């Protein structure tokens, strides 16, 4: 029989702890495929966040550092400055990156730090049990917005990709989703580009990936994919916001 | 040794770090230590190193974490309010067992306090300002020369114990100028760091820098191992200096800047026929408790002199363990005690009029 589909070498052969239907697993796979295809596993160092993907260091076959909540861009900066010829990436949730770690991501981006950021936006705090995130949609119910997010008291969901695109230094910024095979293919291309930007020494790259949290959204996996499509994509439009000439 | 140079404490520290092989430095400006980032902003590029002004102390210490995890000799510095912000990172660095050097040229507190010299971060430095069961090794220089010597030692201790080492100075030490000599420049062989995340070529186990351990038993094991390491450091790394303590009836305990003032007061007391001596801890952690306990066999009383409201005095009391009265004299708010004030306290203590 011809083998047509295998596990990427950079993805460890272990079971993950993610909930059934959670798209963190798909995103891990896309990152591992990009690392494999670029042939950079032996010089890649990952930085794991605090959040559902806190154990990401167990799931990739590359050296890893685990950062404090929100600090992954600063940790990645330290690694990259110490080892400029290595490929350094962070993998962060929206609570991690867009709330507690806002300063770190804005300034790493603004310095044009040559790192790749995989930013997983699932519009909620997954790990701590479904509290409101800075990305929670208007009216969306969470355990700490039981009546739905009231933008008059807690503000509007933050569009990170657009916000960081206003900065001069970042080279590549895109938003993708993993709710359908077609979108997963696009997500793959964006993630690979984000690594290529670093490889070509072009500086800062970030891919915002719209992801699901069936558990805390209280939806079955397929319904969650549909909810993402119908509710998240209209507010968080997909596309490339900044593209350097070299990888256009 | 080099010829003697006249240097500010903060600048001498920067130069010593470079000579110790430190090539990465991350910090955020704060008085009274800003000469250090300013000096390294100029010097680091000259030696092919990295100077990076972080967006905050929180970011700076996490950059230190990343670089230390990647195997580099790395340093950050700040003063009191900034050191408070570094506590999160320090707890993680201690938990992940990464070597680094952190400088606190401390100033008056609490809160925004003042920019004058103070020693009121003693508790924070020695008892652990961040969460969890961890220790920093804490070195307290009292002269610009000692700033140089202890900075070089700090990097070696950090690597030896895979632990953050704090250099605890104060604004006065950072700002004062004194002649210093640097060790003859030699190519430094840095110890190998096989645990560092440098890229996995499958020639060793995958390296993970981490402080997460969800299984209670395994976390306890990790904590036990850390405690054993701290016990080893406590046995091997205690440093202190005694001055005229052999026959002293009253021993003044003081560290850093204020120890120099206490030394003058001890001399003045001797001239008055009072058998005074000075005990100067150089390591604030591990604290030289055994040496103090030994002095309690001969000395009649102790006086802790500090630039705070009474912090190290607790460690002096613990060491003396009720055997002798322990008195305290401190100034805070950035006020430096005078030798006359300290002499007066020595006299009071000798006459037993001071309240314990
Ligand atoms: C300093 C600190 N504050 C709070 C927490 C608790 N905490 C852990 S994960 C998390 C939210 C993570 O949400 P997100 O980044 O969106 O990732 P997800 O779990 O949804 O993948 C919080 C608040 C922590 N570990 N550390
Ligand atoms: S809680 Fe949500 S984000 Fe976390 S693993 Fe489960 S489904 Fe995924």
PDB file of C-alpha atoms and ligand atoms in Angstrom, chain A residues 24 50-53 69 92-97 100 120 122 124-128 133, chain B residues 88 92, ligand 1:
ATOM      1  CA  UNK A  24      -5.116  23.249  18.861  1.00  0.00           C
ATOM      2  CA  UNK A  50       0.512  29.393  29.672  1.00  0.00           C
ATOM      3  CA  UNK A  51      -2.902  28.236  28.507  1.00  0.00           C
ATOM      4  CA  UNK A  52      -4.245  25.034  27.034  1.00  0.00           C
ATOM      5  CA  UNK A  53      -1.066  24.675  24.980  1.00  0.00           C
ATOM      6  CA  UNK A  69       1.860  33.724  31.198  1.00  0.00           C
ATOM      7  CA  UNK A  92       0.339  31.596  22.333  1.00  0.00           C
ATOM      8  CA  UNK A  93      -3.344  31.781  23.146  1.00  0.00           C
ATOM      9  CA  UNK A  94      -5.417  34.951  23.074  1.00  0.00           C
ATOM     10  CA  UNK A  95      -5.528  35.333  26.866  1.00  0.00           C
ATOM     11  CA  UNK A  96      -1.771  34.923  26.918  1.00  0.00           C
ATOM     12  CA  UNK A  97      -0.947  37.223  24.011  1.00  0.00           C
ATOM     13  CA  UNK A 100      -1.533  39.660  30.155  1.00  0.00           C
ATOM     14  CA  UNK A 120      -4.277  31.000  18.626  1.00  0.00           C
ATOM     15  CA  UNK A 122     -10.366  30.928  20.388  1.00  0.00           C
ATOM     16  CA  UNK A 124     -12.072  32.495  25.392  1.00  0.00           C
ATOM     17  CA  UNK A 125      -9.780  31.381  28.201  1.00  0.00           C
ATOM     18  CA  UNK A 126      -9.757  27.649  27.645  1.00  0.00           C
ATOM     19  CA  UNK A 127      -7.474  26.318  30.316  1.00  0.00           C
ATOM     20  CA  UNK A 128      -8.949  28.136  33.305  1.00  0.00           C
ATOM     21  CA  UNK A 133     -10.879  36.828  26.913  1.00  0.00           C
TER      22      UNK A 133
ATOM     23  CA  UNK B  88       7.716  36.784  38.584  1.00  0.00           C
ATOM     24  CA  UNK B  92      10.359  30.997  37.066  1.00  0.00           C
TER      25      UNK B  92
HETATM   26  C1  LIG C   1       0.239  35.101  36.052  1.00  0.00           C
HETATM   27  C2  LIG C   1      -0.840  34.135  35.744  1.00  0.00           C
HETATM   28  N1  LIG C   1      -2.118  34.570  35.759  1.00  0.00           N
HETATM   29  C3  LIG C   1      -3.121  33.710  35.505  1.00  0.00           C
HETATM   30  C4  LIG C   1      -2.859  32.397  35.225  1.00  0.00           C
HETATM   31  C5  LIG C   1      -4.008  31.462  34.976  1.00  0.00           C
HETATM   32  N2  LIG C   1      -4.214  31.148  33.561  1.00  0.00           N
HETATM   33  C6  LIG C   1      -3.730  30.015  33.019  1.00  0.00           C
HETATM   34  S1  LIG C   1      -4.132  29.817  31.425  1.00  0.00           S
HETATM   35  C7  LIG C   1      -5.024  31.250  31.403  1.00  0.00           C
HETATM   36  C8  LIG C   1      -5.766  31.697  30.183  1.00  0.00           C
HETATM   37  C9  LIG C   1      -5.302  31.075  28.947  1.00  0.00           C
HETATM   38  O1  LIG C   1      -6.118  31.443  27.909  1.00  0.00           O
HETATM   39  P1  LIG C   1      -5.587  31.526  26.436  1.00  0.00           P
HETATM   40  O2  LIG C   1      -4.273  32.202  26.408  1.00  0.00           O
HETATM   41  O3  LIG C   1      -6.665  32.161  25.632  1.00  0.00           O
HETATM   42  O4  LIG C   1      -5.315  30.031  25.994  1.00  0.00           O
HETATM   43  P2  LIG C   1      -6.316  28.802  25.843  1.00  0.00           P
HETATM   44  O5  LIG C   1      -6.291  28.104  27.154  1.00  0.00           O
HETATM   45  O6  LIG C   1      -7.665  29.340  25.488  1.00  0.00           O
HETATM   46  O7  LIG C   1      -5.713  27.990  24.753  1.00  0.00           O
HETATM   47  C10 LIG C   1      -4.985  31.863  32.670  1.00  0.00           C
HETATM   48  C11 LIG C   1      -5.699  33.109  32.984  1.00  0.00           C
HETATM   49  C12 LIG C   1      -1.510  31.986  35.247  1.00  0.00           C
HETATM   50  N3  LIG C   1      -1.142  30.723  35.034  1.00  0.00           N
HETATM   51  N4  LIG C   1      -0.523  32.879  35.493  1.00  0.00           N
END
